[in-house]
Amino acid sequence: MQAIQEAVAYIQAHTTNFRPTTGIILGTGLGALAQEVDVQHEISYADIPNFPVSTVESHAGRLLLGTLAGQPVAVLQGRFHYYEGYTMPQIVLPVRVLKLLGISQLFVSNAAGGLNPEFAISDLMLIEDHINLLPTNPLIGPNLNDLGPRFPDMYAPYDADLLTRARAAAVALGQGSTTQRGVYAAVPGPMLETPAEYRYLRTIGADAVGMSTVPEVIAARHLGLPVLAVSVITDLCYPGQLKPVVISDILAAAAVAEPRLTALMKAVLMAA
Ligand code: HPA
C-alpha cells in the first residue's frame, strides 16, 4: 500500500493534480494510440517511485496524462509481463496507482494468438471472459482491504455496458466484420505455444491466447473498476493455419490493426 501511495504522491506532485477518469494500458506493438492523446504530462516509468521499468523493446515505459476524445485519460504506454520476472504486485501496481489517481474505468489492449478458426490476422477481439493459466495472481497474500474485498466476484470481469458500447462503436465505424468477441486465455510465456498446447487451449474454451491482461483485470475488478479489454489477433494458432511465428510478424499484424483499435477506443470514450 505504501509503494502505491508513494507513486501516487509523486505523480500528483508532478501533474498539478491532473485527475484522469479513464486508464488505458497499451499492449505489445499497440503504442500508437498515445499519438492521439493531447498530452499534458509525460512521466517516464523510471522516475516514478516503485514503478517497475518495462524490459520489452516494443513497450515504451511512459505514463501519459492528457485528453483523448475529450476525456481526461492516463495512458500506460508499456506494461509489465509475468515472463519478464516481475512479481504480480509489481505487474498490477500501475492499475492500482491509476485508481488512486481517480480513474473510474480501465481500457486494456494486447496482442494475442487466434484460436477460433473464424478469426483472421489483425482482427480485434472484444474480451468477454478469460481463463487464467498463469501460476499465480495478484490477490495472493494479505488482502489490501483499502483497495477491495478478500474474495472479489468474477461473474462479469468485463463490463457488459462497455462491451455493448464497443460492439456498437465497431459497427458504426464499419469494423463489424473484423471485430470478434471471445474468451482470452493468459499463459506465462515467453515462448509461444506448441501445437498440442494450442489445441488444448481451444478445447478448454479459449478463442485467443496471450501473455498479459488477466493480472491487470483481476486487480481492476478487486478495485471495482469496470474493464474493457481488446485483443489484436496477431497470429493464427488453429490447425491448418499454424506456422512458425516471429515477433516481427506479431508486431506487423498489430500495426495493421492499431488504427482500428485506436478508433474503437476513442469512439467508446466519446459515447461516455
Ligand atoms: N501465444 C501467446 N501469446 C501471444 C501469441 C500466441 O500465439 N500471439 C501473440 N501473443
Short mmCIF file of C-alpha atoms and ligand atoms in Angstrom, two decimals:
data_model
loop_
_atom_site.label_atom_id
_atom_site.label_comp_id
_atom_site.label_asym_id
_atom_site.label_seq_id
_atom_site.Cartn_x
_atom_site.Cartn_y
_atom_site.Cartn_z
CA MET A 1 0.00 0.00 0.00
CA GLN A 2 2.87 2.33 0.84
CA ALA A 3 4.55 1.63 -2.52
CA ILE A 4 1.29 2.52 -4.28
CA GLN A 5 0.82 5.72 -2.26
CA GLU A 6 4.37 6.90 -2.93
CA ALA A 7 3.86 6.52 -6.68
CA VAL A 8 0.52 8.35 -6.48
CA ALA A 9 2.04 11.21 -4.47
CA TYR A 10 4.89 11.61 -6.97
CA ILE A 11 2.53 11.70 -9.96
CA GLN A 12 0.15 14.15 -8.28
CA ALA A 13 3.04 16.43 -7.34
CA HIS A 14 4.30 16.46 -10.94
CA THR A 15 0.96 16.89 -12.68
CA THR A 16 -0.71 19.65 -10.67
CA ASN A 17 -3.22 17.03 -9.50
CA PHE A 18 -4.44 16.16 -13.02
CA ARG A 19 -7.36 13.77 -12.50
CA PRO A 20 -7.84 11.09 -15.17
CA THR A 21 -11.20 9.33 -15.44
CA THR A 22 -10.12 6.53 -17.80
CA GLY A 23 -6.96 4.43 -17.60
CA ILE A 24 -5.64 2.86 -20.79
CA ILE A 25 -3.00 0.10 -20.95
CA LEU A 26 -1.38 -0.31 -24.35
CA GLY A 27 -0.17 -3.76 -25.34
CA THR A 28 2.67 -5.09 -27.48
CA GLY A 29 3.01 -3.13 -30.70
CA LEU A 30 -0.03 -1.01 -29.78
CA GLY A 31 1.60 2.18 -28.53
CA ALA A 32 0.38 4.49 -31.29
CA LEU A 33 -2.89 5.43 -29.58
CA ALA A 34 -0.60 7.59 -27.47
CA GLN A 35 -0.02 9.85 -30.50
CA GLU A 36 -3.69 10.80 -30.46
CA VAL A 37 -3.60 11.94 -26.85
CA ASP A 38 -3.43 15.67 -26.25
CA VAL A 39 -0.62 15.16 -23.73
CA GLN A 40 -0.41 17.47 -20.74
CA HIS A 41 2.08 15.49 -18.67
CA GLU A 42 4.51 12.76 -19.64
CA ILE A 43 6.37 10.81 -16.98
CA SER A 44 8.94 8.09 -17.56
CA TYR A 45 8.30 4.96 -15.50
CA ALA A 46 11.93 5.20 -14.34
CA ASP A 47 11.07 8.45 -12.50
CA ILE A 48 8.00 7.14 -10.62
CA PRO A 49 8.85 5.66 -7.20
CA ASN A 50 8.35 1.87 -7.09
CA PHE A 51 7.28 1.66 -10.75
CA PRO A 52 8.93 -1.28 -12.49
CA VAL A 53 10.67 -0.46 -15.77
CA SER A 54 9.50 -2.36 -18.86
CA THR A 55 12.13 -4.65 -20.37
CA VAL A 56 10.32 -5.31 -23.66
CA GLU A 57 11.54 -3.23 -26.60
CA SER A 58 8.08 -2.84 -28.13
CA HIS A 59 6.88 -1.15 -24.92
CA ALA A 60 7.83 2.47 -24.31
CA GLY A 61 7.66 2.75 -20.50
CA ARG A 62 5.86 6.09 -20.17
CA LEU A 63 2.80 7.35 -18.36
CA LEU A 64 0.91 9.97 -20.36
CA LEU A 65 -1.74 12.19 -18.84
CA GLY A 66 -3.92 14.25 -21.13
CA THR A 67 -7.16 14.17 -23.07
CA LEU A 68 -8.39 11.70 -25.67
CA ALA A 69 -11.76 12.17 -27.35
CA GLY A 70 -12.38 14.97 -24.88
CA GLN A 71 -11.90 12.77 -21.81
CA PRO A 72 -9.10 13.04 -19.23
CA VAL A 73 -7.06 9.85 -19.62
CA ALA A 74 -4.00 8.20 -18.10
CA VAL A 75 -2.20 6.08 -20.69
CA LEU A 76 0.28 3.40 -19.64
CA GLN A 77 2.49 3.11 -22.68
CA GLY A 78 4.16 -0.15 -21.81
CA ARG A 79 3.09 -2.86 -19.37
CA PHE A 80 4.77 -5.49 -17.24
CA HIS A 81 4.58 -9.18 -18.03
CA TYR A 82 4.98 -12.18 -15.77
CA TYR A 83 7.64 -13.61 -18.13
CA GLU A 84 9.87 -10.60 -17.50
CA GLY A 85 10.30 -11.82 -13.94
CA TYR A 86 8.13 -9.23 -12.17
CA THR A 87 6.06 -10.21 -9.19
CA MET A 88 2.30 -9.97 -9.50
CA PRO A 89 2.13 -6.93 -7.16
CA GLN A 90 4.65 -5.18 -9.46
CA ILE A 91 2.65 -6.11 -12.57
CA VAL A 92 -0.57 -4.58 -11.22
CA LEU A 93 0.95 -1.62 -9.35
CA PRO A 94 0.19 0.79 -12.24
CA VAL A 95 -3.51 -0.19 -12.22
CA ARG A 96 -3.76 0.46 -8.51
CA VAL A 97 -1.93 3.76 -8.87
CA LEU A 98 -4.29 4.91 -11.63
CA LYS A 99 -7.29 4.00 -9.49
CA LEU A 100 -5.98 6.16 -6.65
CA LEU A 101 -5.35 8.96 -9.17
CA GLY A 102 -9.08 8.89 -9.89
CA ILE A 103 -9.89 6.60 -12.83
CA SER A 104 -13.37 5.09 -12.90
CA GLN A 105 -12.82 2.68 -15.80
CA LEU A 106 -9.93 0.78 -17.38
CA PHE A 107 -9.31 0.02 -21.06
CA VAL A 108 -6.75 -2.68 -21.87
CA SER A 109 -5.25 -3.90 -25.14
CA ASN A 110 -3.00 -6.80 -26.00
CA ALA A 111 -1.59 -8.85 -28.85
CA ALA A 112 -2.91 -12.40 -28.89
CA GLY A 113 -2.84 -15.59 -30.90
CA GLY A 114 -6.14 -16.55 -32.53
CA LEU A 115 -7.53 -19.98 -31.59
CA ASN A 116 -11.01 -19.54 -33.02
CA PRO A 117 -10.97 -20.71 -36.67
CA GLU A 118 -13.27 -17.83 -37.64
CA PHE A 119 -10.62 -15.27 -36.72
CA ALA A 120 -8.24 -13.64 -39.22
CA ILE A 121 -4.94 -11.86 -38.65
CA SER A 122 -5.38 -8.27 -37.46
CA ASP A 123 -8.97 -8.84 -36.31
CA LEU A 124 -9.88 -7.24 -32.99
CA MET A 125 -11.44 -9.42 -30.30
CA LEU A 126 -13.51 -7.85 -27.55
CA ILE A 127 -12.70 -9.94 -24.49
CA GLU A 128 -15.89 -11.25 -22.90
CA ASP A 129 -14.29 -13.59 -20.36
CA HIS A 130 -10.92 -15.07 -19.52
CA ILE A 131 -9.15 -18.19 -18.29
CA ASN A 132 -6.19 -17.54 -16.01
CA LEU A 133 -3.43 -20.07 -16.69
CA LEU A 134 -0.73 -18.01 -15.00
CA PRO A 135 0.67 -19.87 -11.99
CA THR A 136 -0.31 -17.13 -9.56
CA ASN A 137 -2.42 -14.00 -9.33
CA PRO A 138 -2.10 -10.52 -7.86
CA LEU A 139 -4.51 -11.05 -4.99
CA ILE A 140 -2.48 -13.81 -3.32
CA GLY A 141 -1.23 -12.71 0.08
CA PRO A 142 -2.72 -10.46 2.75
CA ASN A 143 -5.70 -8.61 1.29
CA LEU A 144 -5.27 -4.87 0.79
CA ASN A 145 -8.55 -4.04 2.48
CA ASP A 146 -8.28 -0.37 1.49
CA LEU A 147 -8.41 -1.40 -2.16
CA GLY A 148 -11.03 -4.12 -2.29
CA PRO A 149 -12.57 -7.26 -0.80
CA ARG A 150 -10.79 -10.52 0.07
CA PHE A 151 -12.93 -12.54 -2.35
CA PRO A 152 -13.83 -10.37 -5.33
CA ASP A 153 -16.58 -11.69 -7.55
CA MET A 154 -15.66 -12.56 -11.14
CA TYR A 155 -19.14 -13.20 -12.50
CA ALA A 156 -18.70 -10.41 -15.05
CA PRO A 157 -15.00 -9.49 -15.28
CA TYR A 158 -15.59 -7.50 -18.48
CA ASP A 159 -18.16 -4.76 -18.17
CA ALA A 160 -21.36 -5.53 -20.06
CA ASP A 161 -22.14 -1.88 -20.74
CA LEU A 162 -18.67 -1.17 -22.13
CA LEU A 163 -18.89 -4.31 -24.29
CA THR A 164 -22.22 -3.17 -25.69
CA ARG A 165 -20.81 0.27 -26.45
CA ALA A 166 -17.68 -1.24 -28.04
CA ARG A 167 -19.75 -3.53 -30.27
CA ALA A 168 -21.97 -0.65 -31.34
CA ALA A 169 -18.93 1.55 -31.99
CA ALA A 170 -17.27 -1.17 -34.10
CA VAL A 171 -20.37 -1.46 -36.27
CA ALA A 172 -20.72 2.32 -36.58
CA LEU A 173 -17.06 2.54 -37.65
CA GLY A 174 -17.60 -0.12 -40.33
CA GLN A 175 -15.46 -2.57 -38.36
CA GLY A 176 -18.23 -5.05 -37.63
CA SER A 177 -16.75 -7.87 -39.73
CA THR A 178 -13.24 -7.56 -38.22
CA THR A 179 -14.37 -7.16 -34.61
CA GLN A 180 -14.80 -10.51 -32.92
CA ARG A 181 -15.63 -11.40 -29.36
CA GLY A 182 -14.43 -14.22 -27.18
CA VAL A 183 -12.52 -15.74 -24.30
CA TYR A 184 -8.87 -14.83 -23.64
CA ALA A 185 -6.52 -17.35 -22.04
CA ALA A 186 -3.47 -15.96 -20.23
CA VAL A 187 -0.32 -18.09 -20.29
CA PRO A 188 3.08 -17.33 -18.70
CA GLY A 189 5.20 -17.29 -21.89
CA PRO A 190 7.67 -16.13 -23.05
CA MET A 191 7.70 -18.95 -25.58
CA LEU A 192 4.70 -19.29 -27.82
CA GLU A 193 2.68 -22.49 -27.53
CA THR A 194 3.22 -25.93 -29.02
CA PRO A 195 0.60 -27.22 -31.47
CA ALA A 196 -0.71 -29.54 -28.74
CA GLU A 197 -0.97 -26.63 -26.31
CA TYR A 198 -2.94 -24.56 -28.84
CA ARG A 199 -5.34 -27.49 -29.33
CA TYR A 200 -5.67 -27.79 -25.55
CA LEU A 201 -6.40 -24.07 -25.17
CA ARG A 202 -9.09 -24.27 -27.85
CA THR A 203 -10.59 -27.36 -26.20
CA ILE A 204 -10.90 -25.66 -22.82
CA GLY A 205 -12.83 -22.80 -24.39
CA ALA A 206 -10.36 -20.08 -25.33
CA ASP A 207 -10.70 -18.00 -28.51
CA ALA A 208 -7.36 -16.20 -28.11
CA VAL A 209 -4.19 -16.65 -26.09
CA GLY A 210 -1.67 -14.15 -24.78
CA MET A 211 0.76 -13.39 -22.00
CA SER A 212 -0.80 -10.42 -20.24
CA THR A 213 -4.02 -8.61 -19.31
CA VAL A 214 -5.51 -11.07 -16.82
CA PRO A 215 -3.44 -9.86 -13.82
CA GLU A 216 -4.42 -6.26 -14.54
CA VAL A 217 -8.07 -7.22 -14.97
CA ILE A 218 -8.08 -9.16 -11.69
CA ALA A 219 -6.57 -6.16 -9.91
CA ALA A 220 -9.08 -3.83 -11.58
CA ARG A 221 -12.03 -5.99 -10.53
CA HIS A 222 -10.65 -6.10 -6.99
CA LEU A 223 -10.70 -2.29 -7.13
CA GLY A 224 -14.25 -2.31 -8.51
CA LEU A 225 -13.18 -0.80 -11.85
CA PRO A 226 -15.23 -1.64 -14.96
CA VAL A 227 -12.94 -3.05 -17.67
CA LEU A 228 -12.98 -3.01 -21.47
CA ALA A 229 -10.29 -5.26 -22.94
CA VAL A 230 -9.46 -5.78 -26.61
CA SER A 231 -7.10 -8.31 -28.17
CA VAL A 232 -5.48 -7.79 -31.53
CA ILE A 233 -5.15 -11.16 -33.24
CA THR A 234 -1.56 -11.21 -34.44
CA ASP A 235 -1.12 -14.85 -35.45
CA LEU A 236 -3.39 -17.81 -36.18
CA CYS A 237 -2.97 -20.86 -33.98
CA TYR A 238 -5.55 -23.34 -35.21
CA PRO A 239 -4.96 -26.48 -37.29
CA GLY A 240 -4.32 -25.67 -40.95
CA GLN A 241 -3.14 -22.11 -40.23
CA LEU A 242 -0.47 -22.74 -37.62
CA LYS A 243 3.06 -21.91 -38.75
CA PRO A 244 6.27 -20.67 -37.13
CA VAL A 245 5.83 -17.13 -35.79
CA VAL A 246 8.44 -14.47 -35.24
CA ILE A 247 7.91 -11.38 -33.13
CA SER A 248 8.30 -9.12 -36.18
CA ASP A 249 5.20 -10.78 -37.74
CA ILE A 250 3.30 -10.16 -34.50
CA LEU A 251 4.32 -6.50 -34.46
CA ALA A 252 3.41 -6.11 -38.16
CA ALA A 253 -0.06 -7.58 -37.58
CA ALA A 254 -0.53 -5.32 -34.55
CA ALA A 255 0.47 -2.29 -36.63
CA VAL A 256 -2.21 -3.09 -39.23
CA ALA A 257 -4.92 -3.31 -36.56
CA GLU A 258 -3.73 -0.40 -34.48
CA PRO A 259 -5.69 2.39 -36.24
CA ARG A 260 -8.89 0.35 -35.81
CA LEU A 261 -8.14 -0.24 -32.14
CA THR A 262 -7.48 3.46 -31.60
CA ALA A 263 -10.67 4.48 -33.41
CA LEU A 264 -12.68 1.98 -31.38
CA MET A 265 -11.35 3.14 -28.02
CA LYS A 266 -11.93 6.78 -28.95
CA ALA A 267 -15.49 6.01 -30.03
CA VAL A 268 -16.23 4.23 -26.75
CA LEU A 269 -14.77 7.19 -24.83
CA MET A 270 -16.89 9.63 -26.84
CA ALA A 271 -20.03 7.63 -26.12
CA ALA A 272 -19.39 8.06 -22.38
N1 HPA B 1 0.55 -17.11 -27.90
C1 HPA B 1 0.78 -16.42 -26.80
N2 HPA B 1 0.90 -15.10 -26.80
C2 HPA B 1 0.77 -14.46 -27.95
C3 HPA B 1 0.53 -15.14 -29.14
C4 HPA B 1 0.43 -16.54 -29.11
O1 HPA B 1 0.23 -17.21 -30.14
N3 HPA B 1 0.46 -14.21 -30.13
C5 HPA B 1 0.63 -13.01 -29.53
N4 HPA B 1 0.82 -13.16 -28.22
#
